[in-house]
mmCIF file of C-alpha atoms and ligand atoms in Angstrom:
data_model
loop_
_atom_site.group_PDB
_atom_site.id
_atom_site.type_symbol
_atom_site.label_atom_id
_atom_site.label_comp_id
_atom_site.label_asym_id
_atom_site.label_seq_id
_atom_site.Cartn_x
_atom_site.Cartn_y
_atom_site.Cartn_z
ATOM 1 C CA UNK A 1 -105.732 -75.234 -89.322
ATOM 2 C CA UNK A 2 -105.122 -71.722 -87.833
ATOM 3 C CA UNK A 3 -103.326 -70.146 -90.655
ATOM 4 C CA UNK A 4 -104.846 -67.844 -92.515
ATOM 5 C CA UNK A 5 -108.112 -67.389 -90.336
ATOM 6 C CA UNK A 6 -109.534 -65.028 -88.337
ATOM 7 C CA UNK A 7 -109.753 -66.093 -84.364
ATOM 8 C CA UNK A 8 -111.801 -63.773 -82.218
ATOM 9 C CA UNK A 9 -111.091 -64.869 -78.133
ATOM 10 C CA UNK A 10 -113.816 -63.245 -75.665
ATOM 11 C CA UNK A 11 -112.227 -62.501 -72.554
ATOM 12 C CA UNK A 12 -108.313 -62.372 -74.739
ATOM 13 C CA UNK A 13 -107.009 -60.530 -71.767
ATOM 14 C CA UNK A 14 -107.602 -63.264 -69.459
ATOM 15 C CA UNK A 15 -104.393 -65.986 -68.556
ATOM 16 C CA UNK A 16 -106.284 -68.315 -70.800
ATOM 17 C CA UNK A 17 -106.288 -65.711 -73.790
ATOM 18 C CA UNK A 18 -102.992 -64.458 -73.211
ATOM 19 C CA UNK A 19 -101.210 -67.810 -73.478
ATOM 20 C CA UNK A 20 -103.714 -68.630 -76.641
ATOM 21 C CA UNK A 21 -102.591 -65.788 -78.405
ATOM 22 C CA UNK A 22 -98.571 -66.792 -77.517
ATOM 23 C CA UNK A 23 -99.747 -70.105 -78.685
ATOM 24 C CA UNK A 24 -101.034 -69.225 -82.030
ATOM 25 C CA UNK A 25 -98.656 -66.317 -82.806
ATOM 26 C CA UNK A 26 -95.699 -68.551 -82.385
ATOM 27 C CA UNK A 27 -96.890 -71.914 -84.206
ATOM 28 C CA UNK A 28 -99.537 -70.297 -86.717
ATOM 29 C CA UNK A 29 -99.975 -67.266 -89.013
ATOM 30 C CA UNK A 30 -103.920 -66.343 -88.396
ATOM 31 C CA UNK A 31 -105.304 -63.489 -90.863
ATOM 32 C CA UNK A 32 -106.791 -61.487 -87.544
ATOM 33 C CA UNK A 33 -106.505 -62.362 -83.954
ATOM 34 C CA UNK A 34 -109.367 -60.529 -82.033
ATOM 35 C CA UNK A 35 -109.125 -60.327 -78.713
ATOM 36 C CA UNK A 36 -112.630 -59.143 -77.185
ATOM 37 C CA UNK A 37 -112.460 -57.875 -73.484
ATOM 38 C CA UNK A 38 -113.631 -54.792 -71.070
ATOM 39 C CA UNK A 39 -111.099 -53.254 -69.637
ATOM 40 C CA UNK A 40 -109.135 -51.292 -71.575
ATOM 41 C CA UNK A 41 -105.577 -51.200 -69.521
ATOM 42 C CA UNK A 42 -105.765 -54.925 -69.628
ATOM 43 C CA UNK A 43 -105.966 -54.807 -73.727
ATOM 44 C CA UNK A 44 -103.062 -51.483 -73.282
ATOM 45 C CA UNK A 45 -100.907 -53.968 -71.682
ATOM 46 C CA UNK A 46 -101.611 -56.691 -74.024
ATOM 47 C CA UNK A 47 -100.882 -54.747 -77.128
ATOM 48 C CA UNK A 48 -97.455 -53.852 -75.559
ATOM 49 C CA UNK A 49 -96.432 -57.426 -75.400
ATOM 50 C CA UNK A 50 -98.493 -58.600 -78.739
ATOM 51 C CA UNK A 51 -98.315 -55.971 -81.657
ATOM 52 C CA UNK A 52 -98.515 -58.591 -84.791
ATOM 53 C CA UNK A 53 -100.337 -57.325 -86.986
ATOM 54 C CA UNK A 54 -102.794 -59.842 -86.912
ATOM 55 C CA UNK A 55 -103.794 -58.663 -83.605
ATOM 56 C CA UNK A 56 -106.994 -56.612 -83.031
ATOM 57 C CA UNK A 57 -108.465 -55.208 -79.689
ATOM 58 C CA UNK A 58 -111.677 -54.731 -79.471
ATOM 59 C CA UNK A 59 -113.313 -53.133 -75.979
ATOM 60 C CA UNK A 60 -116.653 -54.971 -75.252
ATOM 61 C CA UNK A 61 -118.708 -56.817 -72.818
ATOM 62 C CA UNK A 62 -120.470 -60.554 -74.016
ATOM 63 C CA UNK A 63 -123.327 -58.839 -72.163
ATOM 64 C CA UNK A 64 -123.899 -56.633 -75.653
ATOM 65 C CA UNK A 65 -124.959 -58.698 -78.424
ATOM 66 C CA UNK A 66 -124.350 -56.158 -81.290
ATOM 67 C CA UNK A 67 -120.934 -55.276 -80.575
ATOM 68 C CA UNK A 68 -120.281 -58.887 -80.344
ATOM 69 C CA UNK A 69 -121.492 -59.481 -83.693
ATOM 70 C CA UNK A 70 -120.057 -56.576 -85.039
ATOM 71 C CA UNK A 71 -116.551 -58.023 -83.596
ATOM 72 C CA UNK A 72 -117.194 -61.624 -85.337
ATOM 73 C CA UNK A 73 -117.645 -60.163 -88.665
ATOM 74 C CA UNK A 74 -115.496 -61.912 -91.165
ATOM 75 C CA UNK A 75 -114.141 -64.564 -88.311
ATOM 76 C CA UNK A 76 -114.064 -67.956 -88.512
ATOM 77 C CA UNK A 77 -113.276 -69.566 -85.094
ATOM 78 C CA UNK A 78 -114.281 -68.339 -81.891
ATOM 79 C CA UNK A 79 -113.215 -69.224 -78.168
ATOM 80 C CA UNK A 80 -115.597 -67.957 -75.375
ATOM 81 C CA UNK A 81 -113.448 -67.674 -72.694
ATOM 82 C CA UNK A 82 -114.614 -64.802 -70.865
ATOM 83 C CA UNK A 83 -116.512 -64.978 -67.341
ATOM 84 C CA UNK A 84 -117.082 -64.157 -64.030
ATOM 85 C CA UNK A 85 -115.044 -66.730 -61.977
ATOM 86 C CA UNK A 86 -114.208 -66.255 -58.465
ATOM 87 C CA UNK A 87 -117.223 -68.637 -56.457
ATOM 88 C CA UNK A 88 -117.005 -66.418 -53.252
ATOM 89 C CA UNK A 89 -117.956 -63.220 -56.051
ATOM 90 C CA UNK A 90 -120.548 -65.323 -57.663
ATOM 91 C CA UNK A 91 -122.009 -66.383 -54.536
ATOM 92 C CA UNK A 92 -122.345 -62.460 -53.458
ATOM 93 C CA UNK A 93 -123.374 -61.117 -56.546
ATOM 94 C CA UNK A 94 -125.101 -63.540 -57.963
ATOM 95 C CA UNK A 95 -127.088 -61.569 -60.798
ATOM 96 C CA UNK A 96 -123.926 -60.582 -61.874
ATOM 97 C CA UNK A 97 -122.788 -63.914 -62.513
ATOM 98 C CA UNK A 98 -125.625 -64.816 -64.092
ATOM 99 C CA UNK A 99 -125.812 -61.977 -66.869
ATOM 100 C CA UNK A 100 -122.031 -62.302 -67.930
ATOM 101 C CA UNK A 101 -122.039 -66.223 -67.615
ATOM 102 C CA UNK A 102 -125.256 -67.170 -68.893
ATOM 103 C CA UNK A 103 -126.784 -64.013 -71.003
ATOM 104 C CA UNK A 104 -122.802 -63.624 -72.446
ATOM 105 C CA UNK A 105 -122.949 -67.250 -73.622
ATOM 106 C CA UNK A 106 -126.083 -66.633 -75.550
ATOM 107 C CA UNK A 107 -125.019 -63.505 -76.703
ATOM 108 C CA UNK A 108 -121.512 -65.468 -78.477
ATOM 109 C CA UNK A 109 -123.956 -68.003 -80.011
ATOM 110 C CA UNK A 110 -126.656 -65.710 -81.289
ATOM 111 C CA UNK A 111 -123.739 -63.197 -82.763
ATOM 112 C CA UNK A 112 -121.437 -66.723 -83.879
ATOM 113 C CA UNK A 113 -124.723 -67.820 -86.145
ATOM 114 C CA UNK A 114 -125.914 -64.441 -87.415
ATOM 115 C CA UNK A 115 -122.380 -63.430 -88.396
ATOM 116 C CA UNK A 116 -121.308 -67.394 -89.781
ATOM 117 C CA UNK A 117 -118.849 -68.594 -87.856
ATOM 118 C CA UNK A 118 -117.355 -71.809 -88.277
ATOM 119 C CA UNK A 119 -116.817 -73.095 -85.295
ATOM 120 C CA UNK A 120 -116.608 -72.452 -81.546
ATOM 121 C CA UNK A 121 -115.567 -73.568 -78.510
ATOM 122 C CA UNK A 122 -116.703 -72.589 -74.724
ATOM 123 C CA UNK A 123 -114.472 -73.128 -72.120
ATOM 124 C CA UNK A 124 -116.208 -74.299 -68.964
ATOM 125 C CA UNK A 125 -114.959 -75.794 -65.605
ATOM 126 C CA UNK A 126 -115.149 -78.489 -63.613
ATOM 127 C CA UNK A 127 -117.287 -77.159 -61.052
ATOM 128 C CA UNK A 128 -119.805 -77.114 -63.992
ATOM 129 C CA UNK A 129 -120.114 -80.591 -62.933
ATOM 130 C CA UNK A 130 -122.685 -81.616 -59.787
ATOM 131 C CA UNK A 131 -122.462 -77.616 -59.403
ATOM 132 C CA UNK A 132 -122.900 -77.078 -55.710
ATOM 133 C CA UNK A 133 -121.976 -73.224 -56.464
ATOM 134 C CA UNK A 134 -123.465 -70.187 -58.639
ATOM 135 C CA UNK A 135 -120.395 -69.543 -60.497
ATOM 136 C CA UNK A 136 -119.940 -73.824 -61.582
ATOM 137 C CA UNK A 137 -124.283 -73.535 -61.967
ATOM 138 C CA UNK A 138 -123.530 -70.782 -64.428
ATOM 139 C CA UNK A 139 -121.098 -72.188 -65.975
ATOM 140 C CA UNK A 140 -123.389 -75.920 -66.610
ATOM 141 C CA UNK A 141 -126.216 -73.369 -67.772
ATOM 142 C CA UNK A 142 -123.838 -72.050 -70.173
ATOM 143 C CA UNK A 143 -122.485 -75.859 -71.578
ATOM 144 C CA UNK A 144 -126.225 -76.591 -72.015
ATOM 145 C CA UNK A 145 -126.101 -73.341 -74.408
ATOM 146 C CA UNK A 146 -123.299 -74.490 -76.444
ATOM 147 C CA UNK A 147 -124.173 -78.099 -76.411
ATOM 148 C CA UNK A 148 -128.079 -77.356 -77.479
ATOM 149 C CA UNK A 149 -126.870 -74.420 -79.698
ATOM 150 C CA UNK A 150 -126.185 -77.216 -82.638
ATOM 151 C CA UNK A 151 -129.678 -78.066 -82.768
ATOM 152 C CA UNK A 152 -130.959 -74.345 -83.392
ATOM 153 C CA UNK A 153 -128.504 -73.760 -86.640
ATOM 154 C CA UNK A 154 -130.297 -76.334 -89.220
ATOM 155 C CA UNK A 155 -127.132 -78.126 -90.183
ATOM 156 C CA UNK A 156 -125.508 -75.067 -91.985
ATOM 157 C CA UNK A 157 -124.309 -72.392 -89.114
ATOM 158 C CA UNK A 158 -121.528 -72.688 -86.793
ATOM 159 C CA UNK A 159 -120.737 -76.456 -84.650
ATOM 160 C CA UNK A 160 -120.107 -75.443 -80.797
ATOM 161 C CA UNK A 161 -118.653 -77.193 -78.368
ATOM 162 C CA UNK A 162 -117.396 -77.379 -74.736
ATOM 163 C CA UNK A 163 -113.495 -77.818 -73.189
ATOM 164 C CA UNK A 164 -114.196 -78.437 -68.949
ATOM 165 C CA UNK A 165 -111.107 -78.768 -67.324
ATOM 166 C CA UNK A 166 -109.523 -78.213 -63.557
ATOM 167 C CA UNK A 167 -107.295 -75.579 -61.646
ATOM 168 C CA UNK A 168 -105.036 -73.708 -63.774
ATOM 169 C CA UNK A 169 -101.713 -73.687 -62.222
ATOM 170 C CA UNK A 170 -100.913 -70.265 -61.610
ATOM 171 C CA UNK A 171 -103.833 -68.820 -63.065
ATOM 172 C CA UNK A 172 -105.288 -65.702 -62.200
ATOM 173 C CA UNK A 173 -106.090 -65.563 -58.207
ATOM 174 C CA UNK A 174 -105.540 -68.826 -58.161
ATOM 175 C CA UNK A 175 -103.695 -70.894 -54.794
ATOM 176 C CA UNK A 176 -99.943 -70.922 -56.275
ATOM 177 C CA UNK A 177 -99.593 -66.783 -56.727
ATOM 178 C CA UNK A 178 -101.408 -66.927 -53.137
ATOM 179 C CA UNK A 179 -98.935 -68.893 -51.676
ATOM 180 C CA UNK A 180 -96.033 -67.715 -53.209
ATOM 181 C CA UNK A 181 -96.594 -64.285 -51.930
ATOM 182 C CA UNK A 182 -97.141 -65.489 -48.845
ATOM 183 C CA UNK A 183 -93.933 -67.559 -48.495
ATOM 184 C CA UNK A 184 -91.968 -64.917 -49.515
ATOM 185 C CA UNK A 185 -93.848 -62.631 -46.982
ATOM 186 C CA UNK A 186 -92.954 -64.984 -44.657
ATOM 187 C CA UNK A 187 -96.708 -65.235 -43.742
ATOM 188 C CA UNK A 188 -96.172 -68.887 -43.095
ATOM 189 C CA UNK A 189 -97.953 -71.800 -42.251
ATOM 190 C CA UNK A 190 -100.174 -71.267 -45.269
ATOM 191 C CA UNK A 191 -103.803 -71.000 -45.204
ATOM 192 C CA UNK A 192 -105.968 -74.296 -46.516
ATOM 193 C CA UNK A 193 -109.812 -74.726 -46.173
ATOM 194 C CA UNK A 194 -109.634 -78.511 -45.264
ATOM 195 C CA UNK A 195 -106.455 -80.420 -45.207
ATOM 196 C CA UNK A 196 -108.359 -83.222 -47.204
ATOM 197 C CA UNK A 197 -108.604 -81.193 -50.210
ATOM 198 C CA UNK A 198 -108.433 -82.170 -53.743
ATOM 199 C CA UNK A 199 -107.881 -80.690 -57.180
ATOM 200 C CA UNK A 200 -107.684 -81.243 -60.684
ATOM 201 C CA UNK A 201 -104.450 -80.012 -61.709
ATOM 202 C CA UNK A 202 -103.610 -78.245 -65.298
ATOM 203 C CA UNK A 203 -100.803 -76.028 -67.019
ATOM 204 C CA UNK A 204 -102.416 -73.266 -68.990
ATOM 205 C CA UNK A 205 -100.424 -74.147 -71.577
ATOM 206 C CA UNK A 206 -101.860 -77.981 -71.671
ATOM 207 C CA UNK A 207 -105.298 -76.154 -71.516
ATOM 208 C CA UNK A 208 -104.505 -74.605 -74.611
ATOM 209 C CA UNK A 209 -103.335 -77.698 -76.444
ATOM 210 C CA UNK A 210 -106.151 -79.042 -75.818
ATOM 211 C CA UNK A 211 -108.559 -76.420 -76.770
ATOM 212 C CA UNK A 212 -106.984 -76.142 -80.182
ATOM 213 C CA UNK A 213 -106.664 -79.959 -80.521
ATOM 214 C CA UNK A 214 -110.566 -79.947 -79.927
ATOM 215 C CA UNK A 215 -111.037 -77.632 -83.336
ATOM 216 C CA UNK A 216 -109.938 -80.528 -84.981
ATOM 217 C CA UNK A 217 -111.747 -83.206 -83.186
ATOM 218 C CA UNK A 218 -115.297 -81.819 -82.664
ATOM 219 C CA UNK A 219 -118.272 -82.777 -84.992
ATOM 220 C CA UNK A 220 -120.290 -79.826 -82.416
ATOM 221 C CA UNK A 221 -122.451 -80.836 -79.019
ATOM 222 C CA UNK A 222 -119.366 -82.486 -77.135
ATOM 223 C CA UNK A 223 -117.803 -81.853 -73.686
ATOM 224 C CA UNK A 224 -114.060 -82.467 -74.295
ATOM 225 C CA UNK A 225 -112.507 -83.200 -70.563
ATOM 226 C CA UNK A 226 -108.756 -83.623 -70.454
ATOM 227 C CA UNK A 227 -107.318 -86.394 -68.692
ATOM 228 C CA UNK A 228 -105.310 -84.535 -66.519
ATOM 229 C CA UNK A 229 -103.883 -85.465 -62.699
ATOM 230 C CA UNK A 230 -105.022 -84.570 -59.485
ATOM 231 C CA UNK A 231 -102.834 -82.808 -56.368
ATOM 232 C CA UNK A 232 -103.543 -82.873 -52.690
ATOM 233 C CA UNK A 233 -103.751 -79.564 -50.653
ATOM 234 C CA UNK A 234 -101.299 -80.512 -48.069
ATOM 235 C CA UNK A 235 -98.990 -82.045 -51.379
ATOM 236 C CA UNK A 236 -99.077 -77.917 -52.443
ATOM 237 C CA UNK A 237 -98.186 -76.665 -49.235
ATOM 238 C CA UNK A 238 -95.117 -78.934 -48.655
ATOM 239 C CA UNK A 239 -94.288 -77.994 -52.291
ATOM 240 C CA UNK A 240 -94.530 -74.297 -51.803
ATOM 241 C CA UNK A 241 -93.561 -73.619 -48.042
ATOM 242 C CA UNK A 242 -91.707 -76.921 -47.410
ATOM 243 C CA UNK A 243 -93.062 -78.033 -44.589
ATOM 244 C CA UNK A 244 -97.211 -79.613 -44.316
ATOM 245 C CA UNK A 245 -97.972 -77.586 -41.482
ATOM 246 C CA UNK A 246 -101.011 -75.285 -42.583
ATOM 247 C CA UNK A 247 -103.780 -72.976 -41.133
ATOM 248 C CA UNK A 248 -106.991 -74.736 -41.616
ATOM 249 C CA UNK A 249 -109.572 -72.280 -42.177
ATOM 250 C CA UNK A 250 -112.603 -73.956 -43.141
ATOM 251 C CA UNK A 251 -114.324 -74.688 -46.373
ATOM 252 C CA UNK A 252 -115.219 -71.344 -48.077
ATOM 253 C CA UNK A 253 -119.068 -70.582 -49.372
ATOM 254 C CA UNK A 254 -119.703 -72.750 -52.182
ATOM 255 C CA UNK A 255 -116.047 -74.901 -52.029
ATOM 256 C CA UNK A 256 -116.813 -78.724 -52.273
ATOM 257 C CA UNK A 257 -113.799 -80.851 -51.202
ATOM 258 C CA UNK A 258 -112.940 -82.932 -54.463
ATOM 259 C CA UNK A 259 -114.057 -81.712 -57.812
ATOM 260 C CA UNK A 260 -116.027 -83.699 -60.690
ATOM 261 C CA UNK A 261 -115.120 -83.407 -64.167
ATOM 262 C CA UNK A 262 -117.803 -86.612 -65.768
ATOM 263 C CA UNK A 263 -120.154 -86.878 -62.806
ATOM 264 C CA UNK A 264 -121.483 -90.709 -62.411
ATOM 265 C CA UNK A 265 -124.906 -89.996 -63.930
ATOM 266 C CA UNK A 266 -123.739 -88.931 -67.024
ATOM 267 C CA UNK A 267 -121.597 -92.430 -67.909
ATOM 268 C CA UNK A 268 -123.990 -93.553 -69.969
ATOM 269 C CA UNK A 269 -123.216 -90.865 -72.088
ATOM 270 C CA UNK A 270 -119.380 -91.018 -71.490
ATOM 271 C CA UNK A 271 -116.714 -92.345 -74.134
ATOM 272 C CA UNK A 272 -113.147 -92.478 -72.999
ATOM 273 C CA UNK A 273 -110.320 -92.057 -75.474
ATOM 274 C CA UNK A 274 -106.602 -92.247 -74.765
ATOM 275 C CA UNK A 275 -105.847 -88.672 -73.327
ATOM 276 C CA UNK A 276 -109.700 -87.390 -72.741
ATOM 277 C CA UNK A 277 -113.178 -88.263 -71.832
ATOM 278 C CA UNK A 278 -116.017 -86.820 -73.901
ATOM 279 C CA UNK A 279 -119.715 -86.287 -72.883
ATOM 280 C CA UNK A 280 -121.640 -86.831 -75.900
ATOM 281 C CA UNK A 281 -124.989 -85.148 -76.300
ATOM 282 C CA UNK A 282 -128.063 -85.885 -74.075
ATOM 283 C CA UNK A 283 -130.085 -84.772 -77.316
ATOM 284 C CA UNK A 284 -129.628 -85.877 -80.981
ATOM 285 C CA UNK A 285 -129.165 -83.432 -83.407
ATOM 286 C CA UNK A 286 -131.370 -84.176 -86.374
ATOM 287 C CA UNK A 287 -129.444 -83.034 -88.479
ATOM 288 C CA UNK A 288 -126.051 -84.227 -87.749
ATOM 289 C CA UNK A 289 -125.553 -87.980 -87.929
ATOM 290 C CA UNK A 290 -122.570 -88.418 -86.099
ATOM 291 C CA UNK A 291 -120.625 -91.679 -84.207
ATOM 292 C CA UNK A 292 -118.824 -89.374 -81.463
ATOM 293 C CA UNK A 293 -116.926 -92.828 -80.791
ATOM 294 C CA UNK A 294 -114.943 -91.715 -83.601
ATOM 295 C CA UNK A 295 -113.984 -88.149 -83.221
ATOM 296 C CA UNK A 296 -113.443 -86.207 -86.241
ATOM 297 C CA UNK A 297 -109.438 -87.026 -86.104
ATOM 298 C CA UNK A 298 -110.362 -91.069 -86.652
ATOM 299 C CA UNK A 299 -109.530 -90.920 -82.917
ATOM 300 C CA UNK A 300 -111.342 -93.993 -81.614
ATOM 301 C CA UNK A 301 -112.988 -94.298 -77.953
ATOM 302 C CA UNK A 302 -115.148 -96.493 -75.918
ATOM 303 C CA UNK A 303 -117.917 -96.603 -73.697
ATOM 304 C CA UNK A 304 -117.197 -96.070 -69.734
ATOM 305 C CA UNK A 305 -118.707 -98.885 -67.685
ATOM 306 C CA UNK A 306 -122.364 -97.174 -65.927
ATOM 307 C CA UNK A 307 -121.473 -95.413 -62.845
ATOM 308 C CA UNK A 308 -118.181 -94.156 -63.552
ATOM 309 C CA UNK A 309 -116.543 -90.664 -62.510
ATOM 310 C CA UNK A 310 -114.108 -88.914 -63.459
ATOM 311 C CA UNK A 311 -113.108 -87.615 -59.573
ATOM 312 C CA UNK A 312 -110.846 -85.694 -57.878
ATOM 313 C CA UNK A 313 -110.454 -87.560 -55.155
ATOM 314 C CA UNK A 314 -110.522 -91.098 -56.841
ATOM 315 C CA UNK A 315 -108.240 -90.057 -59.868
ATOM 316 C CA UNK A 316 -105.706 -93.116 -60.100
ATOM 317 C CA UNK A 317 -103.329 -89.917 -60.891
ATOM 318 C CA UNK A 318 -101.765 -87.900 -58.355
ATOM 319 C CA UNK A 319 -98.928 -85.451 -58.914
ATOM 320 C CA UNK A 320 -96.009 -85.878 -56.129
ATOM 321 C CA UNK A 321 -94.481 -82.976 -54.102
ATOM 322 C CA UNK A 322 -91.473 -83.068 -56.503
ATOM 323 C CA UNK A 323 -93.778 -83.473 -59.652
ATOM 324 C CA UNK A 324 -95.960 -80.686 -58.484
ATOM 325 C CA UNK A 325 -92.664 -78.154 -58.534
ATOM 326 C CA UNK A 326 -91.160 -79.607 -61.471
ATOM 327 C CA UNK A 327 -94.397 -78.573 -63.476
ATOM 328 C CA UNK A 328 -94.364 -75.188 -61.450
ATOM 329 C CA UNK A 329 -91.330 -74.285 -64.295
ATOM 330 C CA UNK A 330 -93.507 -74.663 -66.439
ATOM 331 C CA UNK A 331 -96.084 -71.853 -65.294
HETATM 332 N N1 NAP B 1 -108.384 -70.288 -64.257
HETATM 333 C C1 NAP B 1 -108.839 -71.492 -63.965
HETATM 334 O O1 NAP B 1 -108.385 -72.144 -63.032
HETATM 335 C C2 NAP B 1 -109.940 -72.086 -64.819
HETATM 336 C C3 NAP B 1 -110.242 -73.441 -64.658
HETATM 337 C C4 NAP B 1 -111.250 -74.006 -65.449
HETATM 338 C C5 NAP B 1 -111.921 -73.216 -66.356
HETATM 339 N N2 NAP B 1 -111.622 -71.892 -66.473
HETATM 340 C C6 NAP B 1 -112.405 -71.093 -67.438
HETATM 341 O O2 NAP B 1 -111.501 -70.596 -68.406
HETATM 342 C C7 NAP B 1 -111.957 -69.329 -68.854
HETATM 343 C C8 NAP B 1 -110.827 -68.327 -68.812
HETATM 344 O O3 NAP B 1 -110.344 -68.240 -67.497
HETATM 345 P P1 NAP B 1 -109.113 -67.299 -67.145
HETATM 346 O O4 NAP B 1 -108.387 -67.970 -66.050
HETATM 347 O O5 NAP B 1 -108.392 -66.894 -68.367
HETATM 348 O O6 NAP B 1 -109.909 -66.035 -66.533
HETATM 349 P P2 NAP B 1 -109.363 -64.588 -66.208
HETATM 350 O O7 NAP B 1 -107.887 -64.561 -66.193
HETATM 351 O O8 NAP B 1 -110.119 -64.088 -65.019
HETATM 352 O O9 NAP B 1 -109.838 -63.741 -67.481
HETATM 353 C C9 NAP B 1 -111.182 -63.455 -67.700
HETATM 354 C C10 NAP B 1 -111.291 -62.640 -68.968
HETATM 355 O O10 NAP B 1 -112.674 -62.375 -69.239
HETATM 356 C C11 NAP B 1 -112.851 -60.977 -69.469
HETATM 357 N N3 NAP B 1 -114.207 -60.634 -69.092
HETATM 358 C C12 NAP B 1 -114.801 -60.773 -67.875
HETATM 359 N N4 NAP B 1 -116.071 -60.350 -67.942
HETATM 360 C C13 NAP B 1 -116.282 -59.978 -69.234
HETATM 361 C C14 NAP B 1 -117.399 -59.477 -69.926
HETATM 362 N N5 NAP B 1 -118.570 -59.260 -69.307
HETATM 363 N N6 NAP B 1 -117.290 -59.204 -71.248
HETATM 364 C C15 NAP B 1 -116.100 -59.408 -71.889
HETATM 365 N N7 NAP B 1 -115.013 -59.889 -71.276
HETATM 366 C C16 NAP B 1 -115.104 -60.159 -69.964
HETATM 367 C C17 NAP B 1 -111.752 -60.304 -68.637
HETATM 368 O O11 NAP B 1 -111.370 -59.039 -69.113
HETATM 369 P P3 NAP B 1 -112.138 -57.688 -68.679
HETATM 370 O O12 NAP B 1 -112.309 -57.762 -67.209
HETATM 371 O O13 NAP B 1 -111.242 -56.605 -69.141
HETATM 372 O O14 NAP B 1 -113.439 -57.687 -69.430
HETATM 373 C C18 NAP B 1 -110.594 -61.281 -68.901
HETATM 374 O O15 NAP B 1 -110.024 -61.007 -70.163
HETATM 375 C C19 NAP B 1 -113.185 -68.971 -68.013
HETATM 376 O O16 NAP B 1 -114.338 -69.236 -68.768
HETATM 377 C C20 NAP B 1 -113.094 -69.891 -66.838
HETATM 378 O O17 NAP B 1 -114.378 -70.201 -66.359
HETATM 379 C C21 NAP B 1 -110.632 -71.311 -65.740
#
């Protein structure tokens, strides 16, 4: 379904958009792969490792609307991936947060319908869900966007729709890196914020299968949630430093202890299929009569029973010490 389009990625630089763009450079032939991003030494680098010529670099911010729509002209599929993302930088500058997060989302829908875009996706997190943070409260502002964006196109513009999903492995300042470096620093027993820690647990490259699995599934106005496993803190520090001896620290400002991906008051609008959940639509669309039990694949789900979560803490999937470093090759 890639071949022959134009993709434009916001935040392309990012680990999400550079294993997107490996992704659809090795399996697809897109007309124009736009990757849309501030910083131009990130977008140097890039080009030295991606120079198809279906790849375009753009320097701009989702804060400015007209570059944004001067990016998306003649694209067909977009995915939003850039934001602000660390919660201890939200939490200190929170305005910040709130004009790339929120005002950037806008910005990618009000450029994705003036310019005709097909379809696009937003790629949110689960501490969108129950956000006890500014960074996951952006982030649910900005799914409320997307999702409420289909009702604002009259049935002809673009379809959006959400992908939330848990900690990247090895993403960006994320825990592994950390505790790699410190291992072999020898800066050892590793720091944890509360032993009883838990995380969803996801390979970049399983976050892009998904995402581009969801192009081909989404009608527009779903949250796509992977079902994905779950790893304990002290399970990552015996699998990094080999021992469970750790530095408790305490809980950073705005770190909850397991993290929510369907949270319990949404179940009545929760359908569970074989390898996802999806969160249909508080809000009808008038003008979009669709069953979301069947996705747009003939995928069929069902109804979860009132109350349920999709948890953390209570996922019946946790990865093993072993399993966690046998997906670490993977990274
Ligand atoms: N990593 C995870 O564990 C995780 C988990 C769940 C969901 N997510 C979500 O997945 C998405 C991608 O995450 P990631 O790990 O790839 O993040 P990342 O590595 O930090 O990359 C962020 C990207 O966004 C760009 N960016 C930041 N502010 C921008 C702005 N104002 N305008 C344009 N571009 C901007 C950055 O480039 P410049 O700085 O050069 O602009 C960079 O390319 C995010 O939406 C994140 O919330 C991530």
């Amino acid at each position: 379904m890639f071949n022959g389009k134009s993709i434009l990625i916001t935040g392309g630089t990012g680990s999400f958009g550079r294993k997107y763009t490996e992704t659809i450079l090795s399996r697809y032939k897109p007309a124009r792969l736009v990757i849309y991003s501030r910083d131009e030494l990130k977008q140097y680098e890039m080009g030295q490792q991606f120079n198809d010529p279906a790849m375009r670099y753009f320097i701009g911010d989702v804060r400015d609307v007209e570059r944004l729509k001067r990016a998306m002209q003649g694209v067909d599929y977009v995915i939003h991936a850039a934001a602000l993302k660390h919660v201890p930088v939200a939490e200190y500058n929170p305005n910040e947060c709130i004009k790339t997060n929120i005002g950037g989302a806008q910005n990618v829908i009000d450029a994705a319908i003036a310019m005709d875009v097909q379809k696009v996706i937003a790629l949110s997190t689960d501490k969108a869900a129950n956000p006890i943070n500014l960074y996951g409260a952006t982030k649910l502002a900005s799914d409320k966007l997307f999702v409420a964006a289909n009702n604002t196109t009259g049935g002809r513009g673009p379809i959006f729709s959400v992908v939330r999903y848990g900690n990247v492995v090895g993403s960006r300042g994320s825990v592994v890196p950390l505790f790699k470096r410190l291992v072999a620093e020898g800066k050892t027993p590793l720091p944890v914020t509360h032993e009883g820690m838990t995380r969803f647990w996801i390979t970049l490259q399983s976050g892009v299968d998904f995402v581009l699995k969801n192009f081909e599934r989404m009608y527009g106005g779903e949250i796509f949630v992977p079902r994905i496993p779950s790893v304990r803190i002290l399970d990552l520090v015996e699998a990094y430093s080999g021992t469970r001896e750790a530095d408790v620290v305490g809980i950073r400002p705005g770190e909850k202890l397991h993290e929510i991906m369907c949270p319990s008051d949404d179940s009545h609008l929760t359908l569970e299929f074989d390898d996802h959940f999806v969160l249909r639509p508080s809000i009808r669309f008038y003008h979009r009569d669709h069953d979301y039990a069947v996705n747009a694949l003939g995928e069929v789900g069902r109804s979860v029973e009132a109350g349920f979560s999709y948890h953390s803490g209570s996922n019946p999937h946790f990865l093993t010490v072993r399993e966690i470093l046998a997906l670490d090759k993977h990274v």
